[in-house]
Tab-separated table of C-alpha atoms (C1' of nucleotides) in Angstrom:
chain	number	residue	atom	x	y	z
A	1	UNK	CA	0.000	0.000	0.000
A	2	UNK	CA	1.500	3.305	-0.959
A	3	UNK	CA	2.580	5.877	1.545
A	4	UNK	CA	1.119	9.323	1.944
A	5	UNK	CA	4.041	10.935	3.745
A	6	UNK	CA	7.789	10.587	4.091
A	7	UNK	CA	9.132	9.152	7.320
A	8	UNK	CA	10.701	12.502	8.139
A	9	UNK	CA	7.345	14.265	7.806
A	10	UNK	CA	5.697	11.804	10.165
A	11	UNK	CA	8.509	12.155	12.697
A	12	UNK	CA	8.122	15.929	12.493
A	13	UNK	CA	4.421	15.571	13.315
A	14	UNK	CA	5.302	13.269	16.193
A	15	UNK	CA	7.841	15.731	17.621
A	16	UNK	CA	5.386	18.580	17.375
A	17	UNK	CA	2.664	16.556	19.097
A	18	UNK	CA	5.041	15.560	21.897
A	19	UNK	CA	6.151	19.150	22.382
A	20	UNK	CA	2.578	20.398	22.553
A	21	UNK	CA	1.746	17.880	25.245
A	22	UNK	CA	4.779	18.789	27.314
A	23	UNK	CA	6.153	15.269	26.963
A	24	UNK	CA	9.705	14.225	26.208
A	25	UNK	CA	10.892	12.584	23.072
A	26	UNK	CA	13.011	9.466	22.964
A	27	UNK	CA	15.003	7.560	20.430
A	28	UNK	CA	12.880	4.473	21.101
A	29	UNK	CA	9.637	6.228	20.284
A	30	UNK	CA	10.938	7.383	16.922
A	31	UNK	CA	12.441	3.977	16.237
A	32	UNK	CA	9.102	2.209	16.693
A	33	UNK	CA	7.522	4.515	14.164
A	34	UNK	CA	10.477	4.167	11.792
A	35	UNK	CA	10.421	0.375	11.945
A	36	UNK	CA	6.708	0.301	11.159
A	37	UNK	CA	7.189	2.784	8.339
A	38	UNK	CA	10.032	0.846	6.762
A	39	UNK	CA	8.440	-2.568	7.107
A	40	UNK	CA	5.212	-1.467	5.451
A	41	UNK	CA	3.430	-4.468	6.929
A	42	UNK	CA	1.734	-5.498	10.154
A	43	UNK	CA	4.221	-6.277	12.909
A	44	UNK	CA	3.805	-7.761	16.348
A	45	UNK	CA	5.265	-5.966	19.392
A	46	UNK	CA	7.837	-8.764	19.620
A	47	UNK	CA	8.915	-8.298	16.011
A	48	UNK	CA	9.185	-4.562	16.446
A	49	UNK	CA	11.415	-4.980	19.488
A	50	UNK	CA	13.597	-7.390	17.487
A	51	UNK	CA	13.935	-4.974	14.576
A	52	UNK	CA	14.974	-2.151	16.842
A	53	UNK	CA	17.501	-4.389	18.516
A	54	UNK	CA	19.124	-4.952	15.144
A	55	UNK	CA	19.119	-1.346	14.045
A	56	UNK	CA	20.131	0.159	17.322
A	57	UNK	CA	20.856	-0.537	20.952
A	58	UNK	CA	17.273	-1.683	21.247
A	59	UNK	CA	14.114	-1.120	23.199
A	60	UNK	CA	12.678	-3.412	25.835
A	61	UNK	CA	9.484	-5.235	25.041
A	62	UNK	CA	7.606	-3.424	27.782
A	63	UNK	CA	8.658	-0.079	26.370
A	64	UNK	CA	7.550	-1.174	22.940
A	65	UNK	CA	4.120	-1.967	24.372
A	66	UNK	CA	3.960	1.435	26.041
A	67	UNK	CA	5.089	3.221	22.894
A	68	UNK	CA	2.653	1.365	20.699
A	69	UNK	CA	-0.241	2.266	22.993
A	70	UNK	CA	0.764	5.919	22.845
A	71	UNK	CA	1.292	5.996	19.091
A	72	UNK	CA	-2.014	4.277	18.457
A	73	UNK	CA	-3.908	6.640	20.716
A	74	UNK	CA	-2.369	9.591	18.907
A	75	UNK	CA	-3.295	8.136	15.540
A	76	UNK	CA	0.220	7.572	14.195
A	77	UNK	CA	-0.292	3.839	13.925
A	78	UNK	CA	-3.249	1.503	13.999
A	79	UNK	CA	-3.683	-1.819	15.715
A	80	UNK	CA	-5.333	-4.875	14.277
A	81	UNK	CA	-6.598	-7.838	16.254
A	82	UNK	CA	-5.669	-11.155	14.768
A	83	UNK	CA	-7.002	-14.570	15.608
A	84	UNK	CA	-3.549	-16.015	15.928
A	85	UNK	CA	-1.371	-14.540	18.640
A	86	UNK	CA	-1.852	-10.959	19.744
A	87	UNK	CA	-2.345	-7.537	18.212
A	88	UNK	CA	-0.342	-6.327	15.232
A	89	UNK	CA	0.401	-2.755	14.219
A	90	UNK	CA	0.865	-0.824	11.013
A	91	UNK	CA	1.701	2.760	10.184
A	92	UNK	CA	-1.443	4.880	9.876
A	93	UNK	CA	-0.087	6.996	7.051
A	94	UNK	CA	-1.316	4.694	4.325
A	95	UNK	CA	-4.245	4.851	1.970
A	96	UNK	CA	-7.470	3.431	3.342
A	97	UNK	CA	-7.791	-0.311	3.041
A	98	UNK	CA	-9.533	-3.271	4.641
A	99	UNK	CA	-8.147	-6.626	5.714
A	100	UNK	CA	-8.457	-10.268	4.796
A	101	UNK	CA	-7.208	-12.457	7.635
A	102	UNK	CA	-6.494	-16.175	7.385
A	103	UNK	CA	-7.944	-17.964	10.395
A	104	UNK	CA	-5.382	-20.742	10.145
A	105	UNK	CA	-2.006	-19.141	9.461
A	106	UNK	CA	-2.802	-15.555	10.433
A	107	UNK	CA	-1.682	-14.068	7.120
A	108	UNK	CA	-3.044	-10.592	6.463
A	109	UNK	CA	-3.917	-9.291	2.996
A	110	UNK	CA	-4.855	-5.668	2.363
A	111	UNK	CA	-7.475	-4.765	-0.188
A	112	UNK	CA	-9.883	-2.074	-1.298
A	113	UNK	CA	-13.098	-2.735	-3.161
A	114	UNK	CA	-14.549	0.460	-4.560
A	115	UNK	CA	-17.958	-1.083	-5.042
A	116	UNK	CA	-18.201	-2.106	-1.395
A	117	UNK	CA	-17.020	1.343	-0.340
A	118	UNK	CA	-19.807	2.882	-2.394
A	119	UNK	CA	-22.448	0.517	-1.005
A	120	UNK	CA	-21.381	1.279	2.556
A	121	UNK	CA	-22.076	4.945	1.902
A	122	UNK	CA	-25.483	4.014	0.515
A	123	UNK	CA	-26.366	1.815	3.487
A	124	UNK	CA	-25.524	4.578	5.932
A	125	UNK	CA	-27.603	7.038	3.903
A	126	UNK	CA	-30.527	4.652	3.843
A	127	UNK	CA	-30.593	4.874	7.641
A	128	UNK	CA	-30.269	8.654	7.547
A	129	UNK	CA	-26.744	8.491	8.917
A	130	UNK	CA	-23.508	10.080	7.763
A	131	UNK	CA	-20.693	7.570	7.303
A	132	UNK	CA	-17.524	8.612	9.128
A	133	UNK	CA	-15.369	5.495	8.840
A	134	UNK	CA	-15.616	1.748	8.849
A	135	UNK	CA	-13.847	-1.396	9.856
A	136	UNK	CA	-14.188	-4.517	7.745
A	137	UNK	CA	-12.352	-7.787	8.170
A	138	UNK	CA	-12.901	-10.870	6.065
A	139	UNK	CA	-11.912	-14.070	7.849
A	140	UNK	CA	-10.838	-16.745	5.427
A	141	UNK	CA	-8.951	-19.929	4.864
A	142	UNK	CA	-6.196	-18.758	2.518
A	143	UNK	CA	-4.894	-20.436	-0.603
A	144	UNK	CA	-1.855	-21.979	1.104
A	145	UNK	CA	-3.882	-23.352	4.006
A	146	UNK	CA	-6.430	-24.947	1.677
A	147	UNK	CA	-3.941	-27.116	-0.150
B	1	UNK	CA	-32.297	-10.673	16.217
B	2	UNK	CA	-34.825	-13.392	15.766
B	3	UNK	CA	-34.043	-17.026	16.242
B	4	UNK	CA	-34.117	-19.526	13.411
B	5	UNK	CA	-34.553	-22.671	15.462
B	6	UNK	CA	-35.884	-23.829	18.797
B	7	UNK	CA	-33.382	-24.852	21.435
B	8	UNK	CA	-34.559	-28.448	21.159
B	9	UNK	CA	-33.897	-28.470	17.420
B	10	UNK	CA	-30.361	-27.191	17.934
B	11	UNK	CA	-29.712	-29.776	20.643
B	12	UNK	CA	-30.968	-32.456	18.292
B	13	UNK	CA	-28.477	-31.320	15.661
B	14	UNK	CA	-25.734	-31.332	18.275
B	15	UNK	CA	-26.565	-34.889	19.386
B	16	UNK	CA	-26.609	-36.092	15.814
B	17	UNK	CA	-23.265	-34.453	15.067
B	18	UNK	CA	-21.724	-35.997	18.184
B	19	UNK	CA	-23.052	-39.423	17.299
B	20	UNK	CA	-21.704	-39.216	13.771
B	21	UNK	CA	-18.250	-38.381	15.040
B	22	UNK	CA	-18.280	-41.253	17.512
B	23	UNK	CA	-18.004	-38.820	20.410
B	24	UNK	CA	-19.923	-38.894	23.659
B	25	UNK	CA	-22.446	-36.398	24.806
B	26	UNK	CA	-22.438	-34.669	28.151
B	27	UNK	CA	-24.777	-32.546	30.168
B	28	UNK	CA	-22.211	-29.746	30.231
B	29	UNK	CA	-21.985	-29.541	26.476
B	30	UNK	CA	-25.725	-29.145	26.137
B	31	UNK	CA	-25.813	-26.654	28.994
B	32	UNK	CA	-23.305	-24.339	27.298
B	33	UNK	CA	-25.445	-24.267	24.197
B	34	UNK	CA	-28.643	-23.790	26.232
B	35	UNK	CA	-27.185	-20.893	28.205
B	36	UNK	CA	-26.094	-19.118	25.039
B	37	UNK	CA	-29.475	-19.742	23.445
B	38	UNK	CA	-31.411	-18.381	26.389
B	39	UNK	CA	-29.239	-15.323	26.956
B	40	UNK	CA	-29.467	-14.190	23.351
B	41	UNK	CA	-26.396	-11.995	23.805
B	42	UNK	CA	-22.608	-12.306	23.777
B	43	UNK	CA	-21.285	-14.026	26.899
B	44	UNK	CA	-17.758	-14.550	28.170
B	45	UNK	CA	-16.549	-18.052	29.123
B	46	UNK	CA	-16.572	-16.909	32.746
B	47	UNK	CA	-20.189	-15.768	32.533
B	48	UNK	CA	-21.227	-18.996	30.884
B	49	UNK	CA	-19.613	-21.041	33.642
B	50	UNK	CA	-21.431	-18.893	36.203
B	51	UNK	CA	-24.793	-19.377	34.540
B	52	UNK	CA	-24.374	-23.129	34.411
B	53	UNK	CA	-23.368	-23.142	38.045
B	54	UNK	CA	-26.698	-21.525	38.883
B	55	UNK	CA	-28.820	-23.768	36.707
B	56	UNK	CA	-27.109	-26.995	37.509
B	57	UNK	CA	-24.217	-28.620	39.297
B	58	UNK	CA	-21.950	-26.588	37.083
B	59	UNK	CA	-19.073	-26.946	34.684
B	60	UNK	CA	-15.476	-26.029	35.330
B	61	UNK	CA	-14.036	-23.070	33.509
B	62	UNK	CA	-11.560	-25.242	31.640
B	63	UNK	CA	-14.349	-27.487	30.418
B	64	UNK	CA	-16.296	-24.447	29.296
B	65	UNK	CA	-13.288	-23.387	27.225
B	66	UNK	CA	-13.028	-26.852	25.711
B	67	UNK	CA	-16.729	-26.976	24.966
B	68	UNK	CA	-16.778	-23.512	23.445
B	69	UNK	CA	-13.872	-24.393	21.152
B	70	UNK	CA	-15.698	-27.497	20.015
B	71	UNK	CA	-19.039	-25.782	19.512
B	72	UNK	CA	-17.446	-22.932	17.594
B	73	UNK	CA	-15.528	-25.273	15.338
B	74	UNK	CA	-18.722	-27.169	14.598
B	75	UNK	CA	-20.558	-23.948	13.834
B	76	UNK	CA	-23.093	-24.048	16.660
B	77	UNK	CA	-21.812	-20.823	18.169
B	78	UNK	CA	-19.602	-17.977	17.031
B	79	UNK	CA	-16.870	-16.128	18.848
B	80	UNK	CA	-16.275	-12.400	18.875
B	81	UNK	CA	-13.112	-10.643	19.999
B	82	UNK	CA	-13.788	-7.654	22.198
B	83	UNK	CA	-11.626	-4.645	22.846
B	84	UNK	CA	-11.414	-5.217	26.545
B	85	UNK	CA	-11.097	-8.655	28.042
B	86	UNK	CA	-11.242	-11.829	26.032
B	87	UNK	CA	-13.470	-13.522	23.516
B	88	UNK	CA	-17.255	-13.620	23.807
B	89	UNK	CA	-19.633	-16.117	22.279
B	90	UNK	CA	-23.146	-16.088	20.880
B	91	UNK	CA	-25.427	-18.728	19.474
B	92	UNK	CA	-24.930	-19.098	15.730
B	93	UNK	CA	-28.607	-19.670	15.106
B	94	UNK	CA	-29.397	-16.024	14.483
B	95	UNK	CA	-29.721	-14.268	11.207
B	96	UNK	CA	-26.410	-12.874	10.038
B	97	UNK	CA	-26.117	-9.129	10.375
B	98	UNK	CA	-23.593	-6.305	10.477
B	99	UNK	CA	-23.573	-3.169	12.586
B	100	UNK	CA	-23.885	0.565	12.128
B	101	UNK	CA	-22.567	2.349	15.191
B	102	UNK	CA	-23.120	6.061	15.928
B	103	UNK	CA	-19.892	7.614	17.153
B	104	UNK	CA	-21.786	10.264	19.106
B	105	UNK	CA	-24.649	8.518	20.882
B	106	UNK	CA	-23.459	4.927	20.584
B	107	UNK	CA	-26.671	3.689	19.016
B	108	UNK	CA	-26.317	0.369	17.209
B	109	UNK	CA	-28.335	-0.510	14.138
B	110	UNK	CA	-28.278	-4.025	12.693
B	111	UNK	CA	-28.420	-4.417	8.941
B	112	UNK	CA	-27.709	-6.772	6.073
B	113	UNK	CA	-26.812	-5.718	2.551
B	114	UNK	CA	-26.976	-8.653	0.165
B	115	UNK	CA	-24.913	-6.871	-2.443
B	116	UNK	CA	-22.046	-6.275	-0.025
B	117	UNK	CA	-22.260	-9.874	1.155
B	118	UNK	CA	-21.890	-11.020	-2.423
B	119	UNK	CA	-18.944	-8.726	-3.098
B	120	UNK	CA	-17.162	-9.940	-0.001
B	121	UNK	CA	-17.329	-13.484	-1.332
B	122	UNK	CA	-15.930	-12.254	-4.624
B	123	UNK	CA	-13.076	-10.372	-2.991
B	124	UNK	CA	-12.009	-13.441	-1.018
B	125	UNK	CA	-12.176	-15.566	-4.157
B	126	UNK	CA	-10.070	-13.072	-6.053
B	127	UNK	CA	-7.283	-13.734	-3.534
B	128	UNK	CA	-7.774	-17.489	-3.778
B	129	UNK	CA	-9.210	-17.630	-0.277
B	130	UNK	CA	-12.356	-19.215	1.096
B	131	UNK	CA	-14.506	-16.778	3.063
B	132	UNK	CA	-15.428	-18.172	6.472
B	133	UNK	CA	-16.963	-15.135	8.137
B	134	UNK	CA	-16.604	-11.399	8.332
B	135	UNK	CA	-16.933	-8.486	10.670
B	136	UNK	CA	-18.089	-5.131	9.325
B	137	UNK	CA	-18.886	-2.061	11.348
B	138	UNK	CA	-19.902	1.288	9.857
B	139	UNK	CA	-19.131	4.211	12.121
B	140	UNK	CA	-21.530	7.076	11.539
B	141	UNK	CA	-23.146	10.201	12.847
B	142	UNK	CA	-26.780	9.132	13.091
B	143	UNK	CA	-29.888	11.030	12.070
B	144	UNK	CA	-30.730	12.212	15.587
B	145	UNK	CA	-27.190	13.408	16.257
B	146	UNK	CA	-27.069	15.390	12.998
B	147	UNK	CA	-30.088	17.575	13.714
C	1	DG	C1'	16.606	20.138	38.495
C	2	DT	C1'	12.682	17.604	37.670
C	3	DA	C1'	9.218	15.318	35.310
C	4	DT	C1'	9.116	11.841	31.932
C	5	DC	C1'	10.985	7.686	29.936
C	6	DT	C1'	13.322	3.296	30.181
C	7	DG	C1'	14.474	-1.534	31.484
C	8	DC	C1'	13.784	-5.152	34.440
C	9	DA	C1'	11.199	-8.368	36.773
C	10	DA	C1'	7.121	-9.527	38.820
C	11	DA	C1'	2.175	-9.535	38.343
C	12	DT	C1'	-2.013	-10.065	35.745
C	13	DG	C1'	-5.664	-11.942	32.815
C	14	DC	C1'	-7.185	-15.073	29.613
C	15	DT	C1'	-6.605	-19.507	27.799
C	16	DT	C1'	-4.561	-24.170	27.319
C	17	DT	C1'	-2.772	-28.559	28.921
C	18	DG	C1'	-1.450	-32.890	31.723
C	19	DC	C1'	-3.272	-36.069	34.512
C	20	DA	C1'	-6.289	-38.971	37.333
C	21	DC	C1'	-10.888	-40.077	37.902
C	22	DA	C1'	-15.865	-40.175	36.169
C	23	DC	C1'	-19.059	-41.269	32.827
C	24	DC	C1'	-21.327	-42.521	28.354
C	25	DC	C1'	-22.084	-45.977	24.564
D	1	DG	C1'	-14.640	-52.261	29.191
D	2	DG	C1'	-12.668	-48.895	26.646
D	3	DG	C1'	-12.510	-44.629	25.062
D	4	DT	C1'	-14.213	-39.799	25.851
D	5	DG	C1'	-15.332	-36.157	28.997
D	6	DT	C1'	-14.495	-33.668	33.314
D	7	DG	C1'	-12.275	-31.062	37.135
D	8	DC	C1'	-8.271	-29.499	39.135
D	9	DA	C1'	-4.033	-27.401	39.277
D	10	DA	C1'	-0.184	-26.007	36.820
D	11	DA	C1'	1.670	-24.061	32.705
D	12	DG	C1'	1.651	-20.756	28.725
D	13	DC	C1'	1.267	-16.395	26.316
D	14	DA	C1'	0.432	-11.717	25.587
D	15	DT	C1'	0.196	-7.691	27.997
D	16	DT	C1'	0.524	-4.519	32.066
D	17	DT	C1'	2.544	-2.512	36.129
D	18	DG	C1'	5.766	-0.973	40.062
D	19	DC	C1'	9.948	0.745	40.822
D	20	DA	C1'	14.724	2.447	40.579
D	21	DG	C1'	17.775	4.534	37.684
D	22	DA	C1'	18.604	7.125	33.095
D	23	DT	C1'	17.491	10.942	30.178
D	24	DA	C1'	15.426	14.939	27.767
D	25	DC	C1'	14.116	19.684	28.195
DNA sequence: GTATCTGCAAATGCTTTGCACACCC
DNA sequence: GGGTGTGCAAAGCATTTGCAGATAC
């Protein structure tokens, strides 16, 4: 999925947001965001901690959990519940998309279906409501797991 | 949401399915199903164990987990991951539906759009996957909250 | 300087598993 | 009677929390 911003632009937004809240920045916080940006996929907290360990002196798993919670709350990343293992995270600065999740191996596929998007708008209208956002997950048995 | 079957009919299906697999029935297994049928809502494993305790001699929490896993796999019930706490279960014998949720007042509207259902099947197929189930929530500002 | 952030280890919450006994077919 | 099912207690994971020391502003 293509990106909407450069990593540097996102980090600038992060720094500004931290400053405005009177918080303090840290290398670890930026690293978590950078790792998610570079990977482009959905990573588990464990995987993120591993990646940072490679790139740098590292971040403890508990810090990664704390940082992820903060970054998600601030809208820099978004979490996704899987059926296999725990939550996974991805950078929020991507084009809108929905998810297909394999119930057996946990693989995640991103997709957009314009027709469904249009129908969702219609459904909301039919009930006199204004559509703000949506969350759609298709749970499947993927190609690999079927063979 | 209205029910499609009586409890007795579901229990009959369960007994048949158990027989065909060469398994053995148990009071606890039927109780789990009965509790979910009667409640009509989403219950946690803990709540289910509590309910059975009241109605009967009870079932241990670990058995409830085992029974829920079996019943879900066999399609008698369906699990739902919540944001806080663990999984919750509901009887599968309800009409399928999705949810429209108002971000302001929290109102929940149930709906089904056959066209979207069809497209979801198509999307999964396009990726070579077999659709098992889906979860779709439309977040809106409802009619009342807009005026 | 001081409030926030970090790492560690222990605690927590939900779920699963090993084992001995109970029960259904 | 033999194979399933059950309850109990212990183990397993993912996640959270308390605390002492490190660090950013």
